[in-house]
Each structure stands twice: as structure tokens, then as C-alpha cells.
Coordinates of C-alpha atoms in Angstrom, one line a residue:
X1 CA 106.4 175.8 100.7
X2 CA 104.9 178.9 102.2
X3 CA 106.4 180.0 105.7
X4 CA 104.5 179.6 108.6
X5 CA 102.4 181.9 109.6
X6 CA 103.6 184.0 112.7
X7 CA 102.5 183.8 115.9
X8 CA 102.0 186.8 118.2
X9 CA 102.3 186.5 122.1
X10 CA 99.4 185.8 124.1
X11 CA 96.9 183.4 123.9
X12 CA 97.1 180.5 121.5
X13 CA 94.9 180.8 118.0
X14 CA 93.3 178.8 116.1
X15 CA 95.3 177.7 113.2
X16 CA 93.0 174.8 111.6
X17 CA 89.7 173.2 112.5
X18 CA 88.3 170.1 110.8
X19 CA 85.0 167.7 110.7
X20 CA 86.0 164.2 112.2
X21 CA 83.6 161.9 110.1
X22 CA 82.9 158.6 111.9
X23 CA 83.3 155.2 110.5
X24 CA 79.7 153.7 111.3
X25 CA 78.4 157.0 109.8
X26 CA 80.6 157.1 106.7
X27 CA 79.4 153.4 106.4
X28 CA 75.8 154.8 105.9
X29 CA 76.0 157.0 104.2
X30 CA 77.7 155.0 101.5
X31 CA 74.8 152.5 101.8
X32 CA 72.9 154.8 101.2
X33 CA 74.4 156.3 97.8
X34 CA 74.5 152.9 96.5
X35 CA 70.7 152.2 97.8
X36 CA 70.0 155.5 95.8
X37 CA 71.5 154.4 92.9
X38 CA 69.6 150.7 92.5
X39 CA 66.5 152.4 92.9
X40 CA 66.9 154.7 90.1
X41 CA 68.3 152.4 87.8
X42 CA 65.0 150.1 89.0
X43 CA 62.9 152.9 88.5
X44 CA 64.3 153.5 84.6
X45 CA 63.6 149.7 84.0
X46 CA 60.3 149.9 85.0
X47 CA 59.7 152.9 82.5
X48 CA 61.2 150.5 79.8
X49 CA 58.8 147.9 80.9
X50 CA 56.0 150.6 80.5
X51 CA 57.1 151.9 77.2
X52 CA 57.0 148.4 76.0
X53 CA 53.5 147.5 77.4
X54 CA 52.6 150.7 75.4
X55 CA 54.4 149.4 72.2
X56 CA 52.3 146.0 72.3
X57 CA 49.1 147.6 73.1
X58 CA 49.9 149.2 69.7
X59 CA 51.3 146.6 67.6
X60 CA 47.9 144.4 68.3
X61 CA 45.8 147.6 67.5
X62 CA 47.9 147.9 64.4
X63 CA 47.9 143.7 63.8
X64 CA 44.2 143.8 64.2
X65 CA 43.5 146.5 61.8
X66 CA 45.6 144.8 58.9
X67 CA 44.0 141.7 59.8
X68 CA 40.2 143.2 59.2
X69 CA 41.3 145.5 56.3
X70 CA 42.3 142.1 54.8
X71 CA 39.3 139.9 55.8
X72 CA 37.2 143.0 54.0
X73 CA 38.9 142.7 50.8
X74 CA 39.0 138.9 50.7
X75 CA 35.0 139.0 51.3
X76 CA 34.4 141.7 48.8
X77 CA 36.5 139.7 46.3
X78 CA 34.5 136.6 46.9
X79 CA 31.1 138.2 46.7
X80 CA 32.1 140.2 43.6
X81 CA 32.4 137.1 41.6
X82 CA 29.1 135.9 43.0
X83 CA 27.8 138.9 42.1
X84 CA 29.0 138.9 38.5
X85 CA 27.8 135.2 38.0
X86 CA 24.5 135.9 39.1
X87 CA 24.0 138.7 37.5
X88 CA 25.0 136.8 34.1
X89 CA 22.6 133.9 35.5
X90 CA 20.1 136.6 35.0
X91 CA 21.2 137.8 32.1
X92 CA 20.3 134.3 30.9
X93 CA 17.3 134.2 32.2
X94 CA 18.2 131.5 34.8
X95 CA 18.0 134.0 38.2
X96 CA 15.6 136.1 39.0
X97 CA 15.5 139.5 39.5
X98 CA 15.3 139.3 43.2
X99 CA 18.4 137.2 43.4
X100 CA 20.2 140.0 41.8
X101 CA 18.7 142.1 44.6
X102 CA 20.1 140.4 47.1
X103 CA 23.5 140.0 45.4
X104 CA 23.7 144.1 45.5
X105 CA 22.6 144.0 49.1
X106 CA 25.3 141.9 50.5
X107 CA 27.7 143.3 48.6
X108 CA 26.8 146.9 49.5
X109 CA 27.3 145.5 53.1
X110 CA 30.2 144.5 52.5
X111 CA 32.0 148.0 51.3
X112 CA 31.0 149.3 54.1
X113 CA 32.5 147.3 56.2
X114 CA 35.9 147.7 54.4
X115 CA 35.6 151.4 54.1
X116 CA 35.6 151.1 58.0
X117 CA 38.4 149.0 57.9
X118 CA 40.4 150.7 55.8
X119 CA 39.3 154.0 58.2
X120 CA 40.8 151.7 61.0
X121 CA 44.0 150.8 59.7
X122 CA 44.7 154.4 58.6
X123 CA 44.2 155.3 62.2
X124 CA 46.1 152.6 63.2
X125 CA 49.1 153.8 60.8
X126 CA 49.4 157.4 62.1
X127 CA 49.5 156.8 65.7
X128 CA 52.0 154.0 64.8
X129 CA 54.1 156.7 62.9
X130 CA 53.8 159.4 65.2
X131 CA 54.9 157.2 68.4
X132 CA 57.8 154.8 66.5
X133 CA 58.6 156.5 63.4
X134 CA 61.7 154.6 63.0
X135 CA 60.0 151.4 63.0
X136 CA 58.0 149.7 60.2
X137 CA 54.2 148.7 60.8
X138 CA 53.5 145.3 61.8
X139 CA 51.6 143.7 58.9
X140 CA 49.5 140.7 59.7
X141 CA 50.8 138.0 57.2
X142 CA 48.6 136.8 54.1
X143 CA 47.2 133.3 54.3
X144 CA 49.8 132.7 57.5
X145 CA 49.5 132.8 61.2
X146 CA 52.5 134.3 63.3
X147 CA 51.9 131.6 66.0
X148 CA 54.1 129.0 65.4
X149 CA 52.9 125.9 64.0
X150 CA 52.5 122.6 66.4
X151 CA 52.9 118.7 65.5
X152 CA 50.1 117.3 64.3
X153 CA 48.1 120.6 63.4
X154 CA 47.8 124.9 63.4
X155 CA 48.4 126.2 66.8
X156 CA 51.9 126.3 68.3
X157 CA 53.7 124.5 70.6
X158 CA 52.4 126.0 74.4
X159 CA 55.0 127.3 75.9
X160 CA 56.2 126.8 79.9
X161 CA 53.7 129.1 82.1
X162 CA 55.4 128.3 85.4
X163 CA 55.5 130.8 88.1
X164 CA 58.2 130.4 90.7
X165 CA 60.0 132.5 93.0
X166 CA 62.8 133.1 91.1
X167 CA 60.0 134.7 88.0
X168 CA 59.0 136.9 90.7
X169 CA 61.6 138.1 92.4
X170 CA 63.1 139.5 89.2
X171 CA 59.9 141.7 88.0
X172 CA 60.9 144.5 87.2
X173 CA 57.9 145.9 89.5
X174 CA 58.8 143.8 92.4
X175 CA 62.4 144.6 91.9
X176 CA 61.5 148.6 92.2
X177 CA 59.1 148.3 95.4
X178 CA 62.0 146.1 96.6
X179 CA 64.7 148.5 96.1
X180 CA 62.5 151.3 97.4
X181 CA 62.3 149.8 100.7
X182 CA 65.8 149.0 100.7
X183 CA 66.8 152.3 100.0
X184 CA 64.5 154.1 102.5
X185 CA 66.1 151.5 105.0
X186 CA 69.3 152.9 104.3
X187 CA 68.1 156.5 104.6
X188 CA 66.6 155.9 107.4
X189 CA 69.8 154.1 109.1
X190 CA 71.7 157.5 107.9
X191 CA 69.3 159.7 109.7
X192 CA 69.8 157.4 113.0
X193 CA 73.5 158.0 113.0
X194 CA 72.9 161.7 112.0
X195 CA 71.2 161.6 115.4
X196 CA 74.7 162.4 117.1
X197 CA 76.5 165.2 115.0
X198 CA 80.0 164.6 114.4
X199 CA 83.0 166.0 116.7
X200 CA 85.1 168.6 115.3
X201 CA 89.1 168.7 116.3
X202 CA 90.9 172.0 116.3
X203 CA 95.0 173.2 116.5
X204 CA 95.7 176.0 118.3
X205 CA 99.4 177.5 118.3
X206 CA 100.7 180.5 120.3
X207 CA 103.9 181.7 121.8
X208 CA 104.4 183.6 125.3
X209 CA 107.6 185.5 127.0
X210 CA 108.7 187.1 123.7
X211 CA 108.9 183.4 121.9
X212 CA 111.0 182.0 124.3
X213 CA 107.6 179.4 125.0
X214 CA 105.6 178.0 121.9
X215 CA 102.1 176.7 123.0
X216 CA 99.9 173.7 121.2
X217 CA 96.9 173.1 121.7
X218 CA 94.0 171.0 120.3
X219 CA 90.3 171.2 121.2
X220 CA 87.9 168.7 120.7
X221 CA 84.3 170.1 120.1
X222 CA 81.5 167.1 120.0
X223 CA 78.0 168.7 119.8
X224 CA 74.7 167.0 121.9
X225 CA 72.7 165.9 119.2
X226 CA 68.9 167.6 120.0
X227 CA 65.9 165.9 119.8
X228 CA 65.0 166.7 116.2
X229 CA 67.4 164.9 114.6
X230 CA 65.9 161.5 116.8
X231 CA 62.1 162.7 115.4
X232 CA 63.5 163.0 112.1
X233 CA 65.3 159.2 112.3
X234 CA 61.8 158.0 113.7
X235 CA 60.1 159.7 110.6
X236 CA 62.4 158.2 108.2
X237 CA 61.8 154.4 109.9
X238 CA 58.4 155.4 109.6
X239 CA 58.4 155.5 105.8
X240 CA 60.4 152.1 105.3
X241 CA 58.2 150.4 107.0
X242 CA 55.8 151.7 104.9
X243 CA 57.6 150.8 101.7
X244 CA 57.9 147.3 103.1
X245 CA 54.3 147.4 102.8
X246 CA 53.7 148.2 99.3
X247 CA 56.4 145.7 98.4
X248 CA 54.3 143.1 99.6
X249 CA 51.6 144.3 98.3
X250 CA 53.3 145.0 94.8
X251 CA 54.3 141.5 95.3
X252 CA 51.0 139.9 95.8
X253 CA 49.7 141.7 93.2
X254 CA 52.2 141.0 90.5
X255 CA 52.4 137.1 91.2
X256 CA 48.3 137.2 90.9
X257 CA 48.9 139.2 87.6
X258 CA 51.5 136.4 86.5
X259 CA 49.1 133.4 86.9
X260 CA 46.3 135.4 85.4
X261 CA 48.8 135.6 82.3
X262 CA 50.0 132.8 82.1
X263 CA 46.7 131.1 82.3
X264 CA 45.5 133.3 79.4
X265 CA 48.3 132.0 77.0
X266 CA 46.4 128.0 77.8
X267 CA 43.1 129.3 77.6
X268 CA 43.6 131.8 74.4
X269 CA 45.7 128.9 72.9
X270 CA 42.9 126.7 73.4
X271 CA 40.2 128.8 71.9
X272 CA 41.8 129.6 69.0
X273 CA 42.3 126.1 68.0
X274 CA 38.6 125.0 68.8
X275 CA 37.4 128.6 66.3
X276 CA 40.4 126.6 63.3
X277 CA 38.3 123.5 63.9
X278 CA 34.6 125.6 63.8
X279 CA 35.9 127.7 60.4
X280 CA 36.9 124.6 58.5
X281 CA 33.8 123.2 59.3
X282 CA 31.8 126.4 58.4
X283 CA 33.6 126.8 55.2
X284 CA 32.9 123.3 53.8
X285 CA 29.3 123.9 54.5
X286 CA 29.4 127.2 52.6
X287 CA 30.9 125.7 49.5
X288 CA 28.8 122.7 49.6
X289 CA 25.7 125.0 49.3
X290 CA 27.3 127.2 47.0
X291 CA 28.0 124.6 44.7
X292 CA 24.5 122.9 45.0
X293 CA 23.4 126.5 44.2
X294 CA 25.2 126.2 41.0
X295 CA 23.6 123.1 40.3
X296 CA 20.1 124.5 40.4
X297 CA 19.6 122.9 44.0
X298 CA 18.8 125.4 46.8
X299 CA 18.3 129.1 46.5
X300 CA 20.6 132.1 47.1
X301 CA 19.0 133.1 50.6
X302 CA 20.8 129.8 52.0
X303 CA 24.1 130.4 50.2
X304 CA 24.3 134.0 51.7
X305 CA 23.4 133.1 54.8
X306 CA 25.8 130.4 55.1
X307 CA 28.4 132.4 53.5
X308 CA 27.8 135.3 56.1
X309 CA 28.5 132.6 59.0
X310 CA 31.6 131.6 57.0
X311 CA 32.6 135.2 57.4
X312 CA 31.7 136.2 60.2
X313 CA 33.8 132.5 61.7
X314 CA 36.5 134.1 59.9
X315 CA 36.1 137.5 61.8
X316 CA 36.4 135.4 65.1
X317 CA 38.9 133.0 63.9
X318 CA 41.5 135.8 63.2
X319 CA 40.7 137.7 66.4
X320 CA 41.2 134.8 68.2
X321 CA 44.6 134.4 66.6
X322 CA 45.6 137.8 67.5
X323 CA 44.2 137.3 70.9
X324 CA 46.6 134.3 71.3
X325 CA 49.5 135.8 69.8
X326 CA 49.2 139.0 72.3
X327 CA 49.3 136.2 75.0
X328 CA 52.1 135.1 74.2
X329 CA 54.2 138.5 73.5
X330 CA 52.3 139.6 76.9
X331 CA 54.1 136.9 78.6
X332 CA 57.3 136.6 77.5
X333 CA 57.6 140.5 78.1
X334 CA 56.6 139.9 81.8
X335 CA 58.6 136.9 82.2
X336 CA 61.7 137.4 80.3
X337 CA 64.0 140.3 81.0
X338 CA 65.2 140.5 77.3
X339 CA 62.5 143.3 76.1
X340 CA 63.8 145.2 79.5
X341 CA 66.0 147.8 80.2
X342 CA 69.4 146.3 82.4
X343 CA 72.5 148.6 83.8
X344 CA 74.5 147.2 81.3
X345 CA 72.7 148.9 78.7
X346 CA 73.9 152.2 80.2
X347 CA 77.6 151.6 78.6
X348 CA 76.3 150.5 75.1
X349 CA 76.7 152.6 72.0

């Protein structure tokens, strides 16, 4: 232990002088740390929520680039062996030459549109490789739908579209402009006890008559708190109120957002069945004039043309799929908090 220090005669001195932090402000500002704290962790689960908004926006882009790359080659397949039969027909002597014609036409149509979509889907691949080059590129399934099949018939059970308080509340985006407020609240509550500084006790020890008296003293100092601390309390009420603003705006806009959505997964459902229902019909009329065709009934203008609707039902059939799919992913991001980011993640490996 160190000796005292020694004190001369005279007038006491100070010997120690310390901050006195009051309970109601100590109480602030720990509500206010804490306030701090929820919002930034709100804030980092909204970026996750971003990020994976971004990583669907790509996945259909990449989805619907596989998708036409495969519809081209299907087509050019088809038409290739149309092409080849006719032109034996010819051969034969049973097609004429302008049959042949346009045989080469359609099919020349139809490389061009798979050299665009196989300029597409290379697109497609290096943005998808530059952004998540640890993950594969989605591949959209040959012959197969990744909606999930329904009783009685292609299109998926339709899942619960139901938006409630509870939904809301727990958006991530509702959560943030709701911990925003809360935490400017709390600032603002700190800056209205800052308003009166805090009072500052001091010891002071001296001696007089040669040491034969020893003197303590202690001195309260408790500063007037000036009027810019009050203007800067008013400023900080100012801006929560403001915040409680947004939120309520954030909120209105979110819950419009969420029956738009959820309506979408119905309505895209919905017409995606009704284009499975108009391609099986076009399809049986394209092989029914085909085969008539091969019969000797009919003439190749009507098979082509009907083929072309076949395709091009095909063309909105599968976009219409994708469309439907994207619904659903859409919704079960913004609904579920399983693609989010949660505290608890912080601790994970």
C-alpha cells in the first residue's frame, strides 16, 4: 500500500474528485445501447433480405434462359426431321420444290432463335458465376416442372396467402423502421436527461497548527444545465417522431406489397394451369395436321402454321411456369424468416 500523501498546513487540497452518474440517466443510456444494437442487427437482416431478392432476381433470369435454350433445341430437333422427310418426299417426287422452300425457311428461323438463346444463357452463366461462384447454376429440369404436382392434375397444391398481423410485424422492413424509431426514442430520452449535467463530489484534506488539526472536506459541484442541451433534447424528439412516421408508412407500404404477392401466387397459379390446358390442346391439333399431311391430306403451309402456334404455346406455357414458380419463391422469402439473416446466426461457425 502506498503511504499517504502528506499534507502541508493551510488550506485543505483537493485529494480526489469524481463524476456522480445518476440512476435515471445511467438507465438511458443503457436503453439506449441496447436500442443501438437491435437496430443494427435489423439493419444487417434487411441487407440479407436484399442480397436474397438479388439472388432470385437471378436464379429466374438464369431458370428462364435454360428454359428457352431448351425450347430452341427441342424445336430445331422437331423441324429437322420434318425437314429431312420432306426433303426425301421430294426426292421422290411426292413434294414440291416449294415445300422444300419452306422447310429451309422455318428451320433457318429457328437457329436463329437458338443462337439467341444460347447468347442468353451464356449471359446468364457469367453474371451467375461472377456474383455466387460457389454455387451451381440452376438448371430448369427436362420434361419436368419444379412446381409441385396437385391431385388430380399439373399445377401444385396453392399454398396459404394469408396476411395477418403477426406476418407483418415480423418483416424484416417493418422490423427495421420499427427499431429505428425505437432507438431514436431512446436517444432522444438520453439527450432529455443530458439536459441536467451530472454533479461532481470532491475530498479535500488539510491540516492546520503544525498537525495538531486535520481538516475534511467534501464539495459538491452540480452544474446548471444551459439551454442547448434542452434544444438539442427537442431536436432529438423531433427526429423520432419522425421515424414514427416512416414506420407507418414502411408499414402500409409493406402490408400492400404482401397482398399484392400473395395475390400473384393465385393469379400466376391460375394462368399457368389455363396455358397446360391451351398447349395440350394446341399440340393435338399440330399432330393431327401433321399426320393428315403425311397422309397426302392438307398441305405444309397448315402444318407449319399450326406447328409455329404449338411452339410458340410452348414459349408461353414455360414462362408462365417460371412466372408461377418466382411467385412462390417470392413469397415464401417475404413471408418466412428462414431465407433471413437472425442474431443467432452471429455465433454460428
Amino acid at each position: 500500500m502506498q503511504p499517504a500523501p502528506k499534507m502541508p498546513d493551510g488550506p485543505p487540497v483537493p485529494v480526489e474528485a469524481r463524476c456522480v452518474r445518476l440512476p435515471a440517466k445511467a438507465e438511458a443510456a443503457r436503453l439506449w445501447g441496447e436500442g443501438q444494437q437491435a437496430r443494427a442487427e435489423a439493419q444487417l437482416s434487411q441487407a440479407w433480405r436484399d442480397l436474397t431478392r438479388q439472388w432470385l432476381d437471378d436464379a429466374t433470369v438464369a431458370l428462364q434462359a435454360s428454359q428457352q435454350m431448351q425450347l430452341a433445341q427441342a424445336q430445331l430437333a422437331l423441324l429437322t426431321q420434318q425437314q429431312q422427310a420432306t426433303q426425301r418426299r421430294h426426292t421422290l417426287g411426292d413434294a414440291a420444290r416449294q415445300e422444300v422452300v419452306l422447310m429451309d425457311a422455318a428451320r433457318a428461323q429457328l437457329q436463329a432463335q437458338q443462337v439467341s438463346a444460347q447468347l442468353r444463357l451464356q449471359a446468364a452463366q457469367g453474371l451467375w458465376r461472377s456474383r455466387y461462384p460457389g454455387l451451381a447454376l440452376p438448371q430448369w429440369p427436362q420434361d419436368a416442372t419444379l412446381l409441385p404436382a396437385s391431385e388430380g392434375g399439373r399445377g401444385g397444391d396453392m399454398p396459404t396467402v394469408v396476411v395477418d398481423d403477426a406476418l407483418l410485424e415480423r418483416h424484416p422492413q417493418v422490423r427495421q423502421a420499427r427499431l429505428e424509431a425505437e432507438a431514436l426514442e431512446a436517444q432522444a430520452r438520453f439527450a432529455s436527461a443530458e439536459r441536467h449535467p451530472d454533479p461532481t463530489v470532491g475530498v479535500q484534506m488539510g491540516r492546520e497548527r503544525s498537525g495538531a488539526e486535520h481538516i475534511l472536506g467534501v464539495n459538491v459541484s452540480w452544474p446548471l444545465g444551459s439551454q442547448a442541451r434542452s434544444l438539442q433534447a427537442q431536436a432529438q424528439w423531433a427526429d423520432a417522431q419522425a421515424a414514427r412516421a416512416a414506420e407507418t408508412e414502411v408499414r402500409r407500404q409493406v402490408q400492400q406489397n404482401l397482398q399484392q404477392w400473395s395475390t400473384e401466387v393465385v393469379l400466376s397459379q391460375q394462368a399457368w394451369q389455363a396455358a397446360d390446358q391451351a398447349l395440350a390442346h394446341t399440340r393435338q391439333a399440330a399432330q393431327a395436321v401433321r399426320k393428315g399431311y403425311e397422309l397426302g391430306e392438307g398441305n405444309l403451309s397448315e402444318v407449319l402454321l399450326l406447328q409455329r402456334q404449338w411452339l410458340d404455346q410452348q414459349q408461353t406455357t414455360a414462362q408462365l411456369a417460371l412466372e408461377a414458380l418466382r411467385a412462390r419463391w417470392r413469397w415464401a422469402m417475404e413471408s418466412d424468416g428462414r431465407w433471413g439473416w437472425t442474431p443467432s446466426d452471429a455465433s454460428q461457425p
